[in-house]
Coordinates of C-alpha atoms and ligand atoms in Angstrom, one line a residue:
M25 CA -2.7 12.3 -9.6
L26 CA 0.8 12.3 -11.2
Y27 CA 4.0 11.4 -9.4
P28 CA 6.4 14.4 -9.4
R29 CA 9.0 14.0 -12.1
E30 CA 11.6 16.3 -13.6
T31 CA 11.2 17.1 -17.3
R32 CA 12.5 19.9 -19.4
T33 CA 9.7 22.1 -18.0
R34 CA 9.4 20.8 -14.5
E35 CA 11.7 20.9 -11.5
V36 CA 11.5 18.8 -8.4
K37 CA 13.0 19.7 -5.0
D38 CA 13.1 16.9 -2.4
L39 CA 12.6 18.2 1.2
S40 CA 13.7 14.9 2.7
G41 CA 16.4 15.3 5.4
I42 CA 16.6 16.4 8.9
W43 CA 13.6 18.3 10.2
R44 CA 12.8 19.9 13.6
F45 CA 10.4 18.0 15.7
K46 CA 8.4 18.4 18.9
V47 CA 5.8 16.4 20.7
D48 CA 2.7 18.4 21.3
R49 CA 1.6 19.5 24.7
E50 CA -0.4 22.6 23.8
G51 CA 0.7 23.5 20.3
Y52 CA -2.4 25.0 18.8
E53 CA -3.3 27.1 21.9
Q54 CA 0.2 28.5 21.9
R55 CA 0.1 29.0 18.2
W56 CA 3.4 27.1 17.6
F57 CA 2.9 27.5 13.8
E58 CA 3.5 31.3 14.1
K59 CA 7.2 31.1 14.9
P60 CA 10.0 28.6 14.7
L61 CA 9.5 25.7 17.1
E62 CA 11.2 26.2 20.5
D63 CA 13.2 23.3 22.1
A64 CA 12.7 21.1 19.1
I65 CA 14.7 17.9 18.6
L66 CA 15.9 16.6 15.2
M67 CA 14.0 14.1 13.2
P68 CA 14.7 12.4 9.9
V69 CA 12.1 12.6 7.1
P70 CA 10.9 10.2 5.8
S71 CA 10.7 7.9 8.8
S72 CA 8.4 7.0 11.6
Y73 CA 9.3 9.0 14.7
N74 CA 8.6 6.2 17.1
D75 CA 11.9 4.3 17.0
I76 CA 14.3 7.2 16.5
T77 CA 14.7 8.4 20.0
Q78 CA 15.4 6.6 23.3
D79 CA 12.2 8.0 24.8
E80 CA 9.4 5.6 25.3
S81 CA 6.9 8.4 25.7
I82 CA 7.7 9.5 22.1
R83 CA 7.4 5.9 20.9
D84 CA 4.0 5.5 22.5
H85 CA 2.7 9.1 22.1
I86 CA -1.0 9.5 21.3
G87 CA -1.9 12.8 19.7
D88 CA -0.1 15.5 17.8
V89 CA 3.5 15.9 16.9
W90 CA 5.0 18.9 15.1
Y91 CA 7.5 18.8 12.2
E92 CA 9.2 21.9 10.8
R93 CA 11.8 22.8 8.3
S94 CA 12.8 25.8 6.2
F95 CA 13.5 25.9 2.5
Y96 CA 14.3 28.4 -0.2
I97 CA 12.3 28.9 -3.4
P98 CA 14.6 29.9 -6.2
E99 CA 14.0 33.2 -8.0
G100 CA 13.7 31.3 -11.2
W101 CA 10.4 29.8 -10.0
K102 CA 8.6 33.1 -9.9
D103 CA 6.4 32.5 -12.9
K104 CA 5.8 28.8 -12.2
R105 CA 3.0 27.0 -10.4
I106 CA 4.6 25.6 -7.3
V107 CA 3.2 22.5 -5.6
L108 CA 4.0 21.0 -2.2
R109 CA 3.4 17.3 -2.1
V110 CA 3.5 15.0 0.9
G111 CA 3.9 11.3 0.0
S112 CA 2.2 10.3 3.2
A113 CA 1.7 11.6 6.7
T114 CA 0.3 9.0 9.1
H115 CA -2.6 9.4 9.9
H116 CA -3.8 13.0 9.9
A117 CA -2.0 16.2 8.9
R118 CA -2.4 20.0 9.1
V119 CA 0.1 21.9 7.0
F120 CA 1.2 25.5 7.7
L121 CA 3.4 27.6 5.5
N122 CA 4.9 30.8 7.0
G123 CA 2.4 30.5 9.8
K124 CA -0.7 30.1 7.6
E125 CA -2.7 26.9 7.3
I126 CA -2.6 25.8 3.7
T127 CA -4.1 22.3 3.8
Q128 CA -5.3 19.3 5.8
N129 CA -5.4 15.6 5.1
K130 CA -7.0 12.6 6.5
G131 CA -5.5 9.1 5.9
G132 CA -2.0 8.0 6.5
F133 CA -1.1 6.0 3.3
L134 CA -1.8 8.2 0.3
P135 CA -0.2 11.4 -1.0
F136 CA -1.7 14.9 -0.9
E137 CA -0.7 18.1 -2.5
V138 CA -1.4 21.8 -2.4
E139 CA -0.5 24.7 -4.7
I140 CA 1.6 27.1 -2.6
N141 CA 2.0 30.2 -4.8
K142 CA -0.3 32.3 -2.7
F143 CA 1.5 31.6 0.6
A144 CA 5.2 31.2 -0.5
Q145 CA 7.9 33.8 -0.5
I146 CA 9.9 33.5 -3.7
G147 CA 13.6 34.0 -3.4
C148 CA 13.4 33.9 0.4
E149 CA 13.3 31.4 3.2
N150 CA 10.0 29.7 3.9
R151 CA 9.0 27.9 7.0
L152 CA 7.0 24.7 6.6
T153 CA 5.2 23.2 9.6
I154 CA 3.3 19.9 9.5
V155 CA 1.3 18.8 12.5
I156 CA 0.6 15.0 12.5
N157 CA -1.9 13.2 14.6
N158 CA -2.0 9.5 15.0
I159 CA -5.4 8.9 16.7
L160 CA -7.6 6.3 15.0
D161 CA -11.3 6.1 15.3
W162 CA -14.1 4.5 13.4
S163 CA -14.1 7.2 10.7
C164 CA -10.6 6.2 9.8
L165 CA -8.9 3.5 7.8
P166 CA -7.6 1.5 9.4
P167 CA -10.0 2.1 12.2
G168 CA -9.2 2.2 15.9
F169 CA -10.5 3.6 19.1
I170 CA -9.2 5.3 22.3
R171 CA -9.7 3.2 25.4
E172 CA -10.3 5.2 28.5
Y173 CA -9.7 3.4 31.8
N174 CA -12.0 4.6 34.5
D175 CA -10.9 2.1 37.1
P176 CA -9.0 2.2 40.3
M177 CA -5.9 0.4 38.8
H178 CA -5.2 3.2 36.3
P179 CA -4.4 6.9 37.1
E180 CA -7.2 9.3 36.2
G181 CA -7.4 10.1 32.6
Y182 CA -5.3 7.1 31.5
K183 CA -6.0 6.1 28.0
T184 CA -4.5 3.9 25.2
Q185 CA -4.9 3.8 21.5
E186 CA -6.5 0.4 20.6
Y187 CA -6.7 -1.1 17.2
L188 CA -7.6 -4.5 15.8
F189 CA -4.8 -4.9 13.2
D190 CA -1.5 -6.7 13.7
F191 CA 1.2 -4.1 13.0
F192 CA 2.6 -1.3 15.1
N193 CA 0.7 2.0 14.7
Y194 CA 3.8 3.8 13.4
S195 CA 3.4 7.5 12.8
G196 CA 5.2 10.4 11.2
I197 CA 6.1 11.6 7.7
H198 CA 6.6 8.3 6.1
R199 CA 7.3 9.3 2.5
P200 CA 9.2 12.0 0.7
V201 CA 7.9 15.6 0.9
M202 CA 8.6 17.3 -2.4
L203 CA 8.2 20.6 -4.1
Y204 CA 7.6 20.6 -7.8
T205 CA 6.9 23.2 -10.5
T206 CA 4.7 23.2 -13.5
S207 CA 3.7 26.0 -15.8
K208 CA 0.6 27.9 -14.9
T209 CA -1.3 25.9 -17.5
Y210 CA -0.4 22.3 -16.8
I211 CA -0.9 18.6 -17.3
E212 CA -3.0 17.6 -14.3
D213 CA -3.5 14.0 -15.0
I214 CA -2.9 11.2 -17.6
K215 CA -4.7 7.9 -17.7
V216 CA -3.3 5.1 -19.8
E217 CA -4.9 1.8 -20.6
T218 CA -3.4 -0.9 -22.8
Q219 CA -4.9 -3.6 -24.9
I220 CA -3.4 -6.4 -27.0
D221 CA -4.5 -7.6 -30.4
D222 CA -2.4 -10.6 -31.4
K223 CA 1.1 -9.2 -31.7
K224 CA -0.1 -5.6 -31.6
G225 CA -0.1 -3.5 -28.5
I226 CA -2.6 -0.7 -28.2
V227 CA -2.0 2.3 -25.8
C228 CA -5.0 4.4 -25.1
F229 CA -4.4 7.7 -23.2
K230 CA -6.4 10.5 -21.9
V231 CA -4.9 13.8 -20.6
V232 CA -6.5 16.3 -18.3
V233 CA -5.2 19.9 -18.6
N234 CA -5.8 22.7 -16.1
G235 CA -5.0 26.3 -15.4
E236 CA -5.2 29.6 -17.1
K237 CA -5.8 29.8 -20.9
K238 CA -6.0 26.0 -21.2
D239 CA -8.2 26.2 -24.2
E240 CA -5.4 27.9 -26.2
C241 CA -3.2 24.9 -25.8
H242 CA -2.9 21.6 -27.6
I243 CA -1.4 18.3 -26.6
E244 CA 1.2 16.1 -28.3
A245 CA 1.7 12.6 -27.1
T246 CA 4.7 10.6 -28.3
L247 CA 5.4 7.0 -27.5
Y248 CA 9.0 5.8 -27.3
D249 CA 10.5 2.4 -27.0
K250 CA 13.0 1.6 -24.2
D251 CA 16.0 2.8 -26.3
G252 CA 14.4 6.1 -27.1
G253 CA 13.2 5.2 -30.6
Q254 CA 10.0 7.1 -31.5
I255 CA 7.1 4.8 -32.3
A256 CA 4.3 7.3 -32.9
K257 CA 3.2 10.8 -32.2
V258 CA -0.4 11.9 -32.0
E259 CA -2.2 15.1 -31.1
G260 CA -5.2 15.7 -28.9
P261 CA -6.2 15.2 -25.2
E262 CA -7.1 11.6 -25.9
G263 CA -6.0 9.0 -28.4
M264 CA -4.7 5.6 -29.3
I265 CA -1.3 4.5 -30.3
E266 CA -0.7 1.2 -32.0
V267 CA 2.5 -0.7 -31.5
E268 CA 3.3 -3.3 -34.1
N269 CA 5.2 -6.4 -32.7
A270 CA 4.9 -4.9 -29.3
I271 CA 6.9 -6.3 -26.4
F272 CA 4.4 -7.0 -23.6
W273 CA 5.2 -6.2 -20.0
E274 CA 5.5 -9.4 -17.9
P275 CA 7.5 -10.6 -14.9
S276 CA 10.1 -12.3 -17.0
N277 CA 10.5 -9.2 -19.2
P278 CA 9.1 -6.0 -17.7
Y279 CA 9.5 -4.0 -20.8
L280 CA 8.5 -0.3 -20.3
Y281 CA 7.7 2.1 -23.1
K282 CA 7.7 5.8 -22.4
L283 CA 4.7 8.1 -23.1
N284 CA 5.8 11.7 -23.4
V285 CA 3.0 14.3 -23.1
T286 CA 3.7 17.8 -24.1
L287 CA 1.4 20.8 -23.7
V288 CA 2.0 23.3 -26.5
R289 CA 1.0 27.0 -26.7
D290 CA 2.0 29.3 -29.5
G291 CA 4.3 26.7 -30.8
K292 CA 6.1 26.4 -27.5
A293 CA 6.3 23.5 -25.1
I294 CA 5.0 24.9 -21.8
D295 CA 4.5 21.7 -19.8
E296 CA 5.9 18.3 -20.3
Y297 CA 5.4 15.0 -18.4
Y298 CA 6.3 11.4 -19.1
L299 CA 4.9 8.1 -18.0
P300 CA 6.5 4.6 -18.2
V301 CA 4.0 2.4 -19.9
G302 CA 3.9 -1.4 -19.7
I303 CA 1.6 -2.9 -22.4
R304 CA -0.2 -5.7 -20.7
T305 CA -3.7 -7.1 -20.1
V306 CA -5.2 -8.8 -17.0
E307 CA -8.2 -11.0 -17.0
V308 CA -9.9 -13.5 -14.8
K309 CA -11.8 -16.2 -16.7
G310 CA -13.0 -19.6 -15.4
K311 CA -10.5 -21.0 -13.1
R312 CA -7.6 -18.8 -14.2
L313 CA -5.9 -15.4 -14.1
Y314 CA -4.5 -14.4 -17.4
L315 CA -1.7 -11.9 -18.0
N316 CA -1.4 -11.0 -21.7
G317 CA -3.7 -14.0 -22.4
K318 CA -1.4 -16.5 -20.7
P319 CA -2.4 -18.2 -17.4
M320 CA -0.3 -17.0 -14.5
Y321 CA 0.3 -18.5 -11.1
L322 CA 1.2 -16.0 -8.3
K323 CA 4.2 -17.0 -6.3
G324 CA 5.1 -14.6 -3.5
L325 CA 4.5 -13.0 -0.2
A326 CA 2.5 -10.5 1.6
K327 CA 4.7 -7.6 2.8
H328 CA 4.7 -4.7 5.1
E329 CA 6.4 -1.4 5.0
D330 CA 8.5 -2.0 8.0
S331 CA 12.1 -2.1 9.0
D332 CA 14.4 -1.5 12.0
I333 CA 14.7 2.1 13.2
R334 CA 12.8 3.5 10.1
G335 CA 9.5 1.9 11.1
K336 CA 7.3 2.6 8.1
G337 CA 9.5 5.3 6.6
Y338 CA 10.4 4.8 3.0
D339 CA 14.0 4.0 2.5
P340 CA 15.5 3.3 -1.0
V341 CA 18.1 1.0 0.6
I342 CA 15.5 -1.3 2.2
A343 CA 13.3 -1.0 -0.9
V344 CA 15.9 -2.2 -3.4
K345 CA 17.2 -4.9 -0.9
D346 CA 13.6 -6.2 -0.7
F347 CA 13.2 -6.4 -4.4
N348 CA 16.6 -8.2 -4.7
L349 CA 15.3 -10.7 -2.1
L350 CA 12.0 -11.2 -3.9
K351 CA 13.9 -11.9 -7.1
W352 CA 16.4 -14.2 -5.4
I353 CA 13.6 -16.3 -3.9
G354 CA 11.9 -16.7 -7.2
A355 CA 8.7 -14.7 -6.4
N356 CA 6.7 -13.0 -9.1
S357 CA 4.2 -11.1 -7.0
F358 CA 3.3 -9.6 -3.6
R359 CA 0.4 -7.9 -1.9
T360 CA 0.7 -4.5 -0.4
S361 CA -0.8 -5.7 2.9
H362 CA -2.5 -3.8 4.5
Y363 CA -2.4 -0.4 2.9
P364 CA -1.2 1.4 -0.2
Y365 CA 2.6 1.4 -0.3
A366 CA 4.9 4.3 -1.3
E367 CA 4.7 5.1 -5.0
E368 CA 8.4 4.6 -5.2
I369 CA 7.8 0.9 -4.4
L370 CA 5.3 0.6 -7.2
N371 CA 7.7 2.4 -9.6
L372 CA 10.2 -0.3 -8.7
A373 CA 7.6 -3.1 -9.1
D374 CA 7.0 -1.9 -12.6
E375 CA 10.7 -1.9 -13.3
Y376 CA 11.5 -5.3 -11.7
G377 CA 8.4 -6.9 -13.1
F378 CA 6.3 -7.9 -10.0
L379 CA 2.6 -8.5 -10.0
V380 CA 1.0 -6.5 -7.2
I381 CA -2.3 -6.9 -5.4
D382 CA -2.8 -3.3 -4.3
E383 CA -4.7 -3.1 -1.0
A384 CA -6.8 -0.4 0.6
P385 CA -5.9 0.4 4.3
A386 CA -9.1 -1.4 5.4
V387 CA -7.8 -3.8 8.1
G388 CA -9.0 -4.5 11.6
M389 CA -12.7 -4.1 10.5
N390 CA -13.5 -7.0 12.7
F391 CA -17.2 -6.4 13.3
F392 CA -20.2 -4.7 11.9
N393 CA -22.8 -5.5 14.6
K394 CA -21.6 -8.0 17.1
N395 CA -18.6 -9.3 19.1
E396 CA -19.4 -7.8 22.4
K397 CA -16.0 -8.9 23.8
V398 CA -14.3 -6.1 22.1
F399 CA -14.5 -3.1 24.5
T400 CA -15.7 -0.4 22.2
P401 CA -19.2 0.8 21.7
E402 CA -18.4 1.8 18.1
R403 CA -18.4 -0.2 14.9
V404 CA -18.0 0.2 11.2
N405 CA -20.5 2.9 10.3
Q406 CA -21.6 5.4 7.7
K407 CA -18.5 7.5 8.2
T408 CA -16.2 4.5 7.8
L409 CA -17.9 3.8 4.5
E410 CA -17.6 7.4 3.3
H411 CA -13.9 7.4 4.1
H412 CA -13.5 4.0 2.5
L413 CA -15.0 5.3 -0.8
E414 CA -12.8 8.3 -0.7
V415 CA -9.7 6.2 -0.1
I416 CA -10.6 4.0 -3.0
R417 CA -11.0 7.0 -5.3
R418 CA -7.6 8.4 -4.2
L419 CA -5.9 5.0 -4.5
I420 CA -7.1 4.3 -8.0
A421 CA -6.3 7.9 -9.0
R422 CA -2.7 7.4 -7.8
D423 CA -2.0 3.8 -9.0
K424 CA -4.1 3.4 -12.1
N425 CA -1.2 3.6 -14.5
H426 CA 1.1 1.0 -13.0
P427 CA 1.4 -2.2 -15.1
S428 CA 2.5 -4.0 -11.9
V429 CA -0.9 -3.4 -10.3
I430 CA -3.0 -6.3 -11.5
M431 CA -5.7 -6.4 -8.8
W432 CA -7.4 -4.2 -6.2
S433 CA -8.0 -5.5 -2.7
V434 CA -10.6 -3.5 -0.9
A435 CA -10.0 -4.9 2.6
N436 CA -8.3 -7.5 4.7
E437 CA -10.1 -10.0 7.0
A438 CA -13.2 -7.9 7.5
A439 CA -16.1 -9.5 9.4
T440 CA -17.7 -10.5 6.2
Y441 CA -20.0 -13.0 7.9
E442 CA -22.0 -10.3 9.7
D443 CA -25.1 -8.5 8.7
G444 CA -24.3 -5.4 6.9
A445 CA -21.1 -6.7 5.3
Y446 CA -22.7 -7.4 1.9
E447 CA -24.3 -3.9 1.6
Y448 CA -21.1 -2.2 2.8
F449 CA -18.8 -4.0 0.4
K450 CA -21.2 -3.9 -2.5
R451 CA -20.9 -0.1 -2.4
V452 CA -17.1 -0.2 -2.1
I453 CA -16.6 -2.8 -4.9
D454 CA -19.1 -1.1 -7.2
E455 CA -17.0 2.1 -6.8
V456 CA -13.8 0.2 -7.8
R457 CA -15.5 -1.3 -10.8
K458 CA -16.9 2.1 -11.9
L459 CA -13.5 3.7 -11.6
D460 CA -11.4 0.9 -13.1
P461 CA -13.2 -1.7 -15.2
T462 CA -9.8 -3.1 -16.4
R463 CA -8.6 -4.8 -13.2
P464 CA -10.1 -7.7 -11.2
V465 CA -11.2 -6.9 -7.6
T466 CA -10.9 -8.9 -4.5
L467 CA -11.4 -8.8 -0.7
V468 CA -9.1 -10.8 1.4
E469 CA -11.1 -13.1 3.6
S470 CA -10.5 -15.0 6.8
S471 CA -14.2 -16.1 6.9
F472 CA -15.2 -19.6 5.8
P473 CA -16.9 -20.3 2.5
D474 CA -20.3 -21.1 4.0
E475 CA -20.4 -18.0 6.2
T476 CA -19.1 -15.1 4.1
K477 CA -21.7 -12.8 2.6
V478 CA -19.4 -11.1 0.1
A479 CA -17.7 -13.8 -2.1
S480 CA -20.2 -13.3 -4.9
L481 CA -18.9 -9.7 -5.3
V482 CA -15.3 -10.5 -6.0
D483 CA -13.4 -11.8 -9.1
V484 CA -10.9 -13.9 -7.2
I485 CA -11.4 -15.6 -3.8
C486 CA -8.5 -14.6 -1.6
V487 CA -8.2 -16.5 1.7
N488 CA -5.9 -16.2 4.7
R489 CA -5.7 -19.5 6.5
Y490 CA -3.7 -20.8 9.5
Y491 CA -4.4 -24.5 10.0
S492 CA -2.0 -25.9 12.6
W493 CA -1.3 -22.4 13.9
Y494 CA -4.3 -20.4 15.2
S495 CA -6.5 -23.5 14.9
D496 CA -5.3 -26.9 16.0
P497 CA -1.9 -25.5 17.0
G498 CA 1.0 -28.0 16.5
R499 CA -1.2 -30.4 14.4
L500 CA 0.7 -30.5 11.2
D501 CA -1.0 -33.8 10.5
L502 CA -4.3 -32.0 10.0
I503 CA -3.3 -29.4 7.5
E504 CA -3.9 -31.4 4.3
F505 CA -7.2 -32.8 5.4
Q506 CA -8.6 -29.4 6.6
L507 CA -7.2 -27.2 3.9
E508 CA -8.2 -29.4 0.9
K509 CA -11.7 -29.7 2.3
E510 CA -12.0 -26.0 2.7
L511 CA -10.5 -25.0 -0.6
K512 CA -12.7 -27.4 -2.5
R513 CA -15.7 -25.9 -0.8
W514 CA -14.8 -22.4 -1.9
F515 CA -14.7 -23.6 -5.5
E516 CA -17.8 -25.6 -5.2
L517 CA -19.8 -22.7 -3.9
Y518 CA -18.4 -19.8 -6.0
Q519 CA -16.7 -21.3 -9.1
K520 CA -13.9 -18.7 -8.9
P521 CA -10.1 -19.1 -8.8
V522 CA -8.5 -19.0 -5.4
I523 CA -5.4 -17.4 -4.1
I524 CA -4.1 -18.2 -0.6
T525 CA -3.1 -14.7 0.5
E526 CA -1.8 -15.7 3.9
Y527 CA -0.5 -18.9 5.5
G528 CA 2.5 -19.2 7.8
A529 CA 3.9 -19.8 11.3
D530 CA 5.7 -17.6 13.8
T531 CA 9.4 -18.7 13.6
I532 CA 12.2 -17.5 15.7
A533 CA 15.4 -17.6 13.5
G534 CA 17.8 -20.0 15.1
F535 CA 15.2 -22.1 16.9
H536 CA 15.4 -25.7 15.8
S537 CA 13.5 -28.8 16.6
S538 CA 13.2 -32.3 15.2
P539 CA 10.5 -33.5 15.1
P540 CA 9.3 -30.0 14.3
M541 CA 7.7 -27.9 17.0
M542 CA 5.9 -24.6 16.8
F543 CA 8.2 -21.5 16.5
S544 CA 11.1 -23.6 15.1
E545 CA 12.4 -23.2 11.6
E546 CA 11.6 -26.8 10.9
Y547 CA 8.0 -26.2 11.8
Q548 CA 7.7 -23.3 9.4
C549 CA 9.2 -25.5 6.6
E550 CA 7.0 -28.5 7.3
M551 CA 3.9 -26.4 7.4
L552 CA 4.6 -24.8 4.1
K553 CA 5.4 -28.1 2.4
R554 CA 2.0 -29.5 3.5
Y555 CA 0.1 -26.4 2.3
H556 CA 2.0 -26.7 -1.0
R557 CA 1.0 -30.3 -1.6
V558 CA -2.6 -29.3 -1.4
F559 CA -2.2 -26.3 -3.7
D560 CA -0.5 -28.5 -6.2
R561 CA -3.4 -30.9 -6.3
L562 CA -6.1 -28.2 -7.0
D563 CA -6.2 -26.6 -10.4
F564 CA -8.3 -23.7 -9.3
V565 CA -5.6 -22.5 -6.9
I566 CA -3.9 -19.7 -8.8
G567 CA -1.5 -18.3 -6.3
E568 CA 0.3 -18.6 -3.0
H569 CA 1.4 -15.7 -0.8
I570 CA 3.1 -16.5 2.4
W571 CA 2.6 -14.5 5.5
N572 CA 5.0 -12.7 5.7
F573 CA 8.0 -11.5 3.7
A574 CA 9.9 -10.4 6.9
D575 CA 9.4 -10.3 10.6
F576 CA 7.7 -7.0 11.6
A577 CA 6.8 -4.8 14.5
T578 CA 3.4 -5.1 16.2
K579 CA 2.0 -3.6 19.3
Q580 CA 3.3 -5.3 22.5
E581 CA 1.2 -8.2 23.6
V582 CA 1.7 -11.7 24.9
R583 CA 1.3 -13.5 21.5
R584 CA 4.1 -11.5 20.0
V585 CA 7.8 -11.9 20.7
M586 CA 9.3 -8.5 19.7
G587 CA 6.8 -8.4 16.9
N588 CA 5.2 -10.9 14.4
R589 CA 7.8 -13.6 13.5
K590 CA 6.1 -15.1 10.5
G591 CA 8.7 -13.7 8.2
I592 CA 10.6 -15.9 5.7
F593 CA 13.3 -13.3 6.3
T594 CA 14.2 -11.8 9.6
R595 CA 13.5 -8.1 10.1
Q596 CA 17.1 -7.5 9.2
R597 CA 16.4 -9.3 5.9
Q598 CA 18.4 -12.5 6.5
P599 CA 16.8 -15.8 5.2
K600 CA 15.3 -18.3 7.6
M601 CA 15.4 -22.0 6.5
A602 CA 12.0 -21.6 4.8
A603 CA 13.4 -19.1 2.4
F604 CA 15.6 -21.8 0.8
L605 CA 12.7 -24.2 0.6
L606 CA 10.6 -21.5 -1.2
K607 CA 13.5 -20.6 -3.6
K608 CA 13.8 -24.2 -4.6
R609 CA 10.1 -24.6 -5.1
W610 CA 9.5 -21.3 -7.0
E611 CA 12.5 -21.5 -9.2
S612 CA 11.4 -24.9 -10.4
M613 CA 7.8 -24.0 -11.0
K614 CA 6.5 -23.0 -14.4
E615 CA 4.8 -19.6 -14.8
N616 CA 1.5 -21.4 -14.7
K617 CA 2.3 -23.8 -11.8
Ligands
E9O721 C1 -3.6 -10.6 9.2 C2 -2.2 -10.2 9.5 O1 -2.1 -8.8 9.6 N1 -3.8 -12.0 9.3 C3 -3.4 -12.5 10.6 C4 -1.8 -12.3 10.7 C5 -1.2 -13.0 11.9 O2 0.0 -13.4 11.8 C6 -1.7 -10.8 10.8 O3 -0.4 -10.4 11.0 O4 -1.8 -13.1 13.0 C7 -3.9 -13.9 10.8 C8 -5.3 -13.9 11.1 C9 -5.7 -15.2 11.7 C10 -7.1 -15.4 11.8 C11 -7.3 -16.3 13.0 C12 -8.4 -17.2 12.9 C13 -8.5 -18.0 14.2 C14 -9.3 -19.3 14.0 C15 -9.2 -20.1 15.2

C-alpha cells in the first residue's frame, strides 16, 4: 500500500480540518447517514475526540460517534481514479458517501482506502460520513471487553470498557483523511529491498500495476541521488539497480535516494509515483545486530502517540518536536509501542535517521488459559489470531519500504508462559518471516527466561523489566544483583542478543528527594544508572530503550497520577533530570556501545 503523494500525474487533497461530530444515540435506526447531521458539534481531524470538549460523557463514551464533512471534487478529476484514504480510525469504522455505505474497517492503527468513483459527484459537493466505534473485544487488537455490572451498587445496564493495556483508549479519526487521484491504470504497489556488496549498493524493486488495459503499459524505474542526479534507468515491473560507491543509510547519515516509477502507455506517462530509498541492510548474527555490516547499539526510548488535548491525533508540531528531542538527547532508535504509528512519523524517522522497532497493536494479551482473577470469561482465541495475522499483513504491506524500520515486534508482554502461547506466536511469527525475510522479528517479553515458551521463535530477546519498581519497590540496592542474574540467564538459555525494551520509574517532575525515594527525579536517575552499569558489563546486551519518552494518558486508576509518569520528558515535552543524564551517557557512547 502506497502513501499518497503528489506527482506530475497524481493529486492529493487533504480533508483534515474541522468536521461535524455527534455522539450516537440511535444513529443507524434513524439513518443519520442519509442527511446532514443535526445538532452536530465541531471536531478537529485528526485528533482523538475525548479531550476536545468539556463533557466527560464524550470523553468516556462507549460506542459509536459520527463524523461528517463535505468536500468538492474538481471537474478536472473526471477521468481519474479517485481514492479516499483514512490514515486511521480508532477502532472500527463505517464510511458513507452521499448516504451510501462505501467501506468498513476493523483495527484502529492502520490505514484503509476505497475507490469512490462510483459514489462520488464530480464537480459538486459530496457528503462524507464516518461512523467510529471504540468497543474492544477479544477479536480485536488490542483486545478488551465490556464489563456489565449486575449488582445492587450500579444502576441497571451500567457497563464499562475494560482493557489490560496501560494507555487511555483514545478514539476518533487519528490520522489524516485524504483524497488522491491516479490514472485508471495505476501503480498499485512498489516493493524495494536493498543489499550491499562492499561499496556497491543494490536496489531491487518490484512494481504491481492494476486497472484497465494494464497489459498495454510498460514501466520505467529511475533512481536519483539526493541532488536529483540520475543514477540509472531500467524498464520492467521488476529489476535491480546497482549504485557504485553508494552512500548507505544510517543514523549518522540518513541518506535517501529517490526511486521514480513511471507507467507509460503509447509513449505517454500516465501514472507516476516516487519512493525515498535508503540503502541499508540489517542482520542479527551471534551476539550482535548489524546495520550495513557494522555492529549497532540501540539507544532510545519506547514512545506513545500521545499529547495534551490531541490525544492520539497526529500533529506535525508534536511530531517534529519529538524528533528534535530524540536528537537532542542522543538517541538513535525507538519502538512504536504499542501499535503501528502514523506513516508520517515513519517518513520522518527515515529522514532523521532513527532505527525503529515497528510493533503490532498486540498488547494486553495477558492470558491464554488462566488468570481467573480477571473478570472476563473470554481469552485470546481463534478470532484474535485471525485478526492478528491480518494486522501483520497490513502492517508489513504499509511499512515494508521504510529504511528506518529495522525489526518487527509482533506483541508486547503477552502471557508467553501459558499453554497455547507457542502455537499462537509460531503462526504469527511464521507469517512475518514469510512476508518479510529481510528483517529480524521479536516479541517483547515481560516473562522470565525459564518460563517463556516463545523465546526460541525470535531473533532478538526483548525484555521489559522493572526491578525496584513493580518488584521490590524502593530497593535500588537490588537492581544490579537481580538484573545481571536474569540477563545472563537469557543469554545462557537462548544465545541471542538482548535489548531491554522497557525499564523506568514513575517520576513526578519537580519531586525531589535525597536519598532518592520513589517518584522523585533523583530516584529515576539512580535507577537508570544502576541498570546502565549492568548493560555496560554484558556484551550480549545490544540496546536500551527507556520506558517512556514522555508522560502519557492512561485510564483512571489508583496507580496512576494523571497518567503514567515514567516519561523522561513531561507530557508537555520538558526534560526531567533523567533526560540530562541520558544525554550525557548517549552522546559519549560509541555507535557500538
Ligand atoms: C507496558 C507498558 O505499556 N509495560 C508496563 C508499563 C508500566 O509502566 C506500561 O505502561 O506499567 C510495565 C509492565 C510491568 C510488568 C510488571 C511485572 C510485575 C512483577 C512483580
